[in-house]
Amino acid sequence: MDAIQPDPKPIKKIEEPENVTSNETDLLAHCPTGQGFRGEVFQNKSAVHLPFLEFVHRGHCHLKITKDYMQTAVNAFAIFIAGNLDDILRLPSLYVLHSARTIAMMKIAREKMAATWSVVKGSTPTEAIPYETLERYRPLFKYLNGKEMAKLNLSDSRILSYIGTHPDLSRHQVGVVASRYIQINPRWTEPKYLNMMNNLLCGVPMIFMRRIPENTYLQLTHQIFYHIRACDPLQRRFYLAMMMRTQALGKSYSWSAREVSRLGLLLAEVSGQDLSAINPEAMSGITAQVMLEMPIHSLKSITEMQLRYLEPKPLNILARKLIAYQNQQLAASGVHIIPSFSLISIHYILFYLISIILLCKLYSLCIILRFLRFYYRHCTLFSMHVEITSFQYTIILSMIPLNYYMSTNSKAIDCNFVY
């Protein structure tokens, strides 16, 4: 027998990652990887493993980008979990930019999220960051501080609208950016620039907004008040009062559906008396986004006629809010509340149990009647017609002589199930 020949191909050594900077003094520099179990396959595909966190040396981690994108993502996830800020700062900037949405889903320290901005920016000055980079960085943009946001190129209308339409910024962040924008643009009070600011209006002091002419508020676009999420209730009431002036939209009883739609989130500050005075046809301007923000003490004032003109989605949100409010009031009074979904589940269970029991009884009755047919041929038998629908069971029993069935060569028992 011939001896087994060894594999002529030499074993390849593990290549050093290209993105690791050579540092002779850092003897602990390594690339965390879960590829040690590459022999394990599932459906002819190599498995993906999280690196052993006990072997990850904090402050010495580097990310090696390979063609196995899933394993690379898991390795980066291990660095975010077990590494420190120095490890995150060594991540490739382009990889962080492409994975911004996934990184934003992680439940890690806020400092690590904010450190990704230093990775993306690199040596580029903040004012030179283009709009395209900011758009790809949108999921993590909320972790920047206001001072860093104010350094961006606010002269670019796209960057200004980008900051103004971001839904997750705080009032402090928009306040710092708005203060900077007022300094660089003396004409910020014109409607053209106010329409680009959007959420930045929440950072402008109200004493400045009082100096704006009343007819300027009428020139604001319809979407501007859908982005003022950073405003507190006092600011929203201020803007609502300015919009309800005679030279703007006027009182609530004169609003049309378009004007109701223009108010956006300001409707959350409308009193119950003003809300009930709105024309029923104008209620179609309330969107689901606005209905989520409206308080229950105002929604209780909506009339039955106004409910007919609400869109289905806002109407469902209103119904859920009213049911939750009623349950809360009953629970406060000591009444035990069974959730509505539990009642529905119980009804379905009882419905199916009764259906099964009734079908079993019908089947047994058919068998018994077939058995009696052979012994009582001169007796009168039953002709049973069973109609089963989704909501009712109808059983019709009729007495028909046996000779009718014998003459027509038909069965004595006729069981029809109609679904």
XYZ file of C-alpha atoms in Angstrom, residues 38-340:
303
model
C -14.576 28.443 10.575
C -14.753 24.641 10.352
C -18.270 24.822 11.759
C -20.757 25.091 8.927
C -24.532 25.271 8.731
C -26.207 24.473 5.415
C -22.768 24.514 3.789
C -22.082 28.034 5.093
C -19.532 29.016 7.685
C -20.953 30.128 10.996
C -20.558 33.561 12.565
C -19.272 33.864 16.123
C -18.739 36.646 18.611
C -15.090 36.859 19.684
C -14.319 35.748 23.205
C -14.575 38.960 25.209
C -12.167 37.679 27.849
C -9.432 37.651 25.200
C -10.134 41.214 24.037
C -7.493 43.615 25.374
C -9.068 47.016 25.936
C -7.137 49.813 24.297
C -5.287 47.536 21.858
C -8.069 46.437 19.462
C -8.070 46.925 15.701
C -10.749 46.001 13.189
C -9.777 43.864 10.223
C -12.174 44.262 7.305
C -12.573 41.027 5.340
C -14.883 39.779 2.614
C -16.942 38.013 5.273
C -19.102 41.054 5.968
C -21.227 39.406 8.641
C -18.233 38.242 10.664
C -16.619 41.670 10.265
C -19.773 43.275 11.657
C -19.749 40.921 14.644
C -16.083 41.710 15.277
C -16.863 45.435 15.213
C -19.742 44.803 17.603
C -17.332 43.137 20.027
C -15.031 46.164 19.871
C -17.928 48.491 20.669
C -18.959 46.342 23.625
C -15.640 45.346 25.177
C -13.347 48.088 23.863
C -12.772 51.603 25.110
C -12.744 54.977 23.364
C -9.230 54.443 21.998
C -10.373 51.266 20.269
C -13.341 53.034 18.685
C -11.155 55.896 17.465
C -9.049 53.350 15.549
C -12.032 52.056 13.549
C -12.040 52.767 9.783
C -14.012 55.937 9.084
C -15.697 54.620 5.938
C -16.836 51.473 7.728
C -18.392 53.509 10.556
C -20.134 55.736 8.027
C -21.645 52.765 6.193
C -22.717 51.100 9.455
C -24.159 54.201 11.151
C -27.704 52.839 11.245
C -26.614 49.540 12.783
C -24.376 51.246 15.337
C -27.277 53.492 16.393
C -29.269 50.372 17.350
C -26.660 49.280 19.900
C -27.260 49.905 23.595
C -23.818 51.170 24.519
C -22.426 54.186 26.339
C -23.233 57.590 24.889
C -19.530 58.511 24.909
C -18.804 55.684 22.479
C -21.563 56.884 20.162
C -20.194 60.430 20.223
C -16.677 59.145 19.510
C -17.810 57.910 16.099
C -17.980 61.548 14.947
C -14.238 61.925 15.513
C -13.741 58.748 13.479
C -15.836 60.012 10.564
C -14.449 63.538 10.629
C -10.802 62.530 10.925
C -8.485 65.433 10.147
C -11.123 67.294 8.109
C -12.269 70.593 9.685
C -15.867 70.556 10.878
C -16.891 73.432 8.623
C -15.629 71.464 5.590
C -17.808 68.389 6.217
C -20.072 67.984 3.140
C -23.801 67.430 3.217
C -23.510 63.894 1.796
C -21.415 62.778 4.771
C -23.931 64.240 7.209
C -26.794 62.486 5.466
C -25.111 59.102 5.853
C -24.285 59.933 9.458
C -27.903 60.895 10.283
C -28.679 58.004 12.730
C -25.740 59.042 14.959
C -25.978 62.806 14.471
C -28.045 63.304 17.634
C -25.047 62.340 19.814
C -23.070 65.426 18.757
C -22.950 68.361 21.122
C -24.405 71.697 20.064
C -21.007 73.370 19.915
C -19.796 70.910 17.291
C -23.012 71.299 15.284
C -22.617 75.081 15.259
C -19.224 74.692 13.554
C -20.811 73.160 10.463
C -21.250 75.191 7.297
C -24.634 76.752 8.119
C -24.428 78.895 4.982
C -25.289 75.772 2.994
C -29.087 75.611 2.841
C -29.025 71.812 2.670
C -27.047 71.528 5.915
C -29.318 74.090 7.575
C -32.429 72.142 6.552
C -30.728 68.902 7.582
C -30.271 70.149 11.152
C -33.706 71.776 11.227
C -35.552 68.620 10.160
C -33.663 66.176 12.398
C -36.276 64.703 14.776
C -34.014 63.730 17.700
C -32.242 66.965 18.622
C -32.698 68.561 22.039
C -33.570 72.157 22.761
C -30.010 72.902 23.907
C -28.548 71.599 20.651
C -30.870 73.628 18.434
C -30.376 76.644 20.702
C -26.617 76.681 20.163
C -27.017 76.224 16.403
C -29.729 78.902 16.173
C -27.569 81.375 18.099
C -24.713 80.780 15.672
C -26.982 81.133 12.632
C -28.399 84.441 13.868
C -24.850 85.781 14.108
C -23.815 84.811 10.586
C -27.109 85.749 8.862
C -28.568 89.158 9.808
C -31.529 88.525 7.461
C -32.709 85.419 9.294
C -36.113 87.015 10.054
C -37.171 86.845 6.410
C -39.694 84.081 5.566
C -37.220 82.489 3.154
C -34.747 81.684 5.943
C -37.371 80.951 8.602
C -38.772 78.214 6.372
C -35.331 76.591 6.202
C -34.753 76.757 9.962
C -37.696 74.496 10.936
C -36.792 72.991 14.330
C -34.175 75.706 14.916
C -37.062 78.059 15.719
C -37.238 76.285 19.080
C -33.766 77.639 19.862
C -34.584 81.262 19.023
C -35.548 83.369 22.087
C -39.209 84.367 22.037
C -38.272 88.015 22.526
C -36.734 87.919 19.040
C -39.782 86.230 17.542
C -42.098 88.924 18.930
C -40.363 91.513 16.766
C -41.273 89.679 13.571
C -44.264 91.213 11.718
C -47.511 89.278 12.050
C -47.936 88.798 8.313
C -44.615 86.914 8.263
C -46.222 83.976 10.069
C -48.728 83.682 7.246
C -45.848 83.136 4.798
C -44.449 80.143 6.673
C -44.694 76.832 4.828
C -47.076 74.116 5.964
C -44.364 71.650 7.060
C -42.448 73.958 9.397
C -44.609 73.227 12.463
C -44.273 69.471 11.965
C -40.560 69.654 12.852
C -40.661 71.752 16.042
C -40.152 68.748 18.313
C -37.554 70.502 20.467
C -40.019 73.208 21.571
C -41.463 73.098 25.069
C -45.215 73.666 25.646
C -44.633 77.359 26.397
C -42.999 77.927 23.006
C -45.717 75.998 21.203
C -48.407 78.085 22.873
C -46.527 81.222 21.829
C -46.397 80.179 18.164
C -50.049 79.107 18.312
C -51.042 82.528 19.654
C -49.118 84.205 16.831
C -50.801 81.985 14.222
C -54.278 82.639 15.688
C -53.982 86.394 15.268
C -56.284 88.166 12.851
C -53.572 88.829 10.259
C -52.551 85.155 10.285
C -55.103 82.299 10.460
C -57.639 83.809 12.831
C -59.809 81.925 15.318
C -60.405 78.187 15.197
C -63.995 78.409 13.898
C -62.691 79.969 10.654
C -60.043 77.327 9.912
C -60.215 75.149 6.838
C -58.695 71.697 6.433
C -55.585 73.201 4.860
C -55.110 75.657 7.722
C -55.566 72.903 10.294
C -52.928 70.905 8.461
C -50.536 73.887 8.491
C -50.625 74.140 12.282
C -49.001 70.729 12.690
C -47.805 70.050 16.232
C -49.259 73.360 17.418
C -52.642 71.611 17.586
C -51.387 69.860 20.712
C -51.744 73.188 22.546
C -55.242 74.019 21.274
C -57.746 74.126 24.129
C -60.764 71.856 24.187
C -63.132 74.767 23.599
C -61.259 75.900 20.482
C -60.944 72.317 19.257
C -64.692 71.713 19.451
C -65.299 74.968 17.526
C -63.403 73.767 14.437
C -65.588 73.025 11.426
C -66.215 69.270 11.095
C -64.956 69.282 7.498
C -61.667 70.851 8.630
C -60.920 67.915 10.958
C -59.638 65.966 7.959
C -56.468 68.073 8.184
C -55.379 66.361 11.419
C -52.724 63.744 10.675
C -51.764 60.683 12.687
C -48.476 62.300 13.709
C -50.348 65.237 15.245
C -52.980 63.031 16.893
C -50.238 61.186 18.774
C -49.093 64.458 20.343
C -52.511 65.838 21.283
C -53.413 65.496 24.997
C -56.463 63.573 26.113
C -58.062 66.492 27.975
C -58.432 68.307 24.635
C -59.511 65.253 22.660
C -62.473 64.700 24.982
C -64.039 67.854 23.543
C -64.277 66.498 19.988
C -67.896 66.282 18.888
C -69.604 63.370 17.169
C -69.950 65.340 13.945
C -66.200 66.033 13.908
C -65.439 62.332 14.317
C -67.097 61.584 10.979
C -64.488 63.600 9.072
C -61.376 62.206 10.762
C -59.161 59.934 8.690
C -59.114 56.243 9.720
C -55.608 56.308 11.177
C -56.097 59.381 13.417
C -59.493 57.991 14.406
C -57.935 54.719 15.577
C -55.327 56.617 17.577
C -58.077 58.710 19.173
C -60.047 55.576 20.088
C -57.011 53.976 21.734
C -56.340 57.131 23.723
C -59.925 57.356 24.943
C -60.010 53.678 25.921
C -56.721 54.023 27.803
C -58.050 57.114 29.572
C -61.275 55.355 30.609
C -59.353 52.341 31.877
C -57.064 54.630 33.837
C -60.033 56.384 35.435
C -61.693 53.086 36.335
C -58.452 51.706 37.727
C -58.050 54.825 39.861
C -61.546 54.257 41.259
C -60.683 50.660 42.211
C -62.511 48.821 39.424
C -60.684 45.790 38.031
C -60.129 46.148 34.290
C -59.684 43.229 31.907
C -57.734 44.318 28.808
C -59.778 44.353 25.639
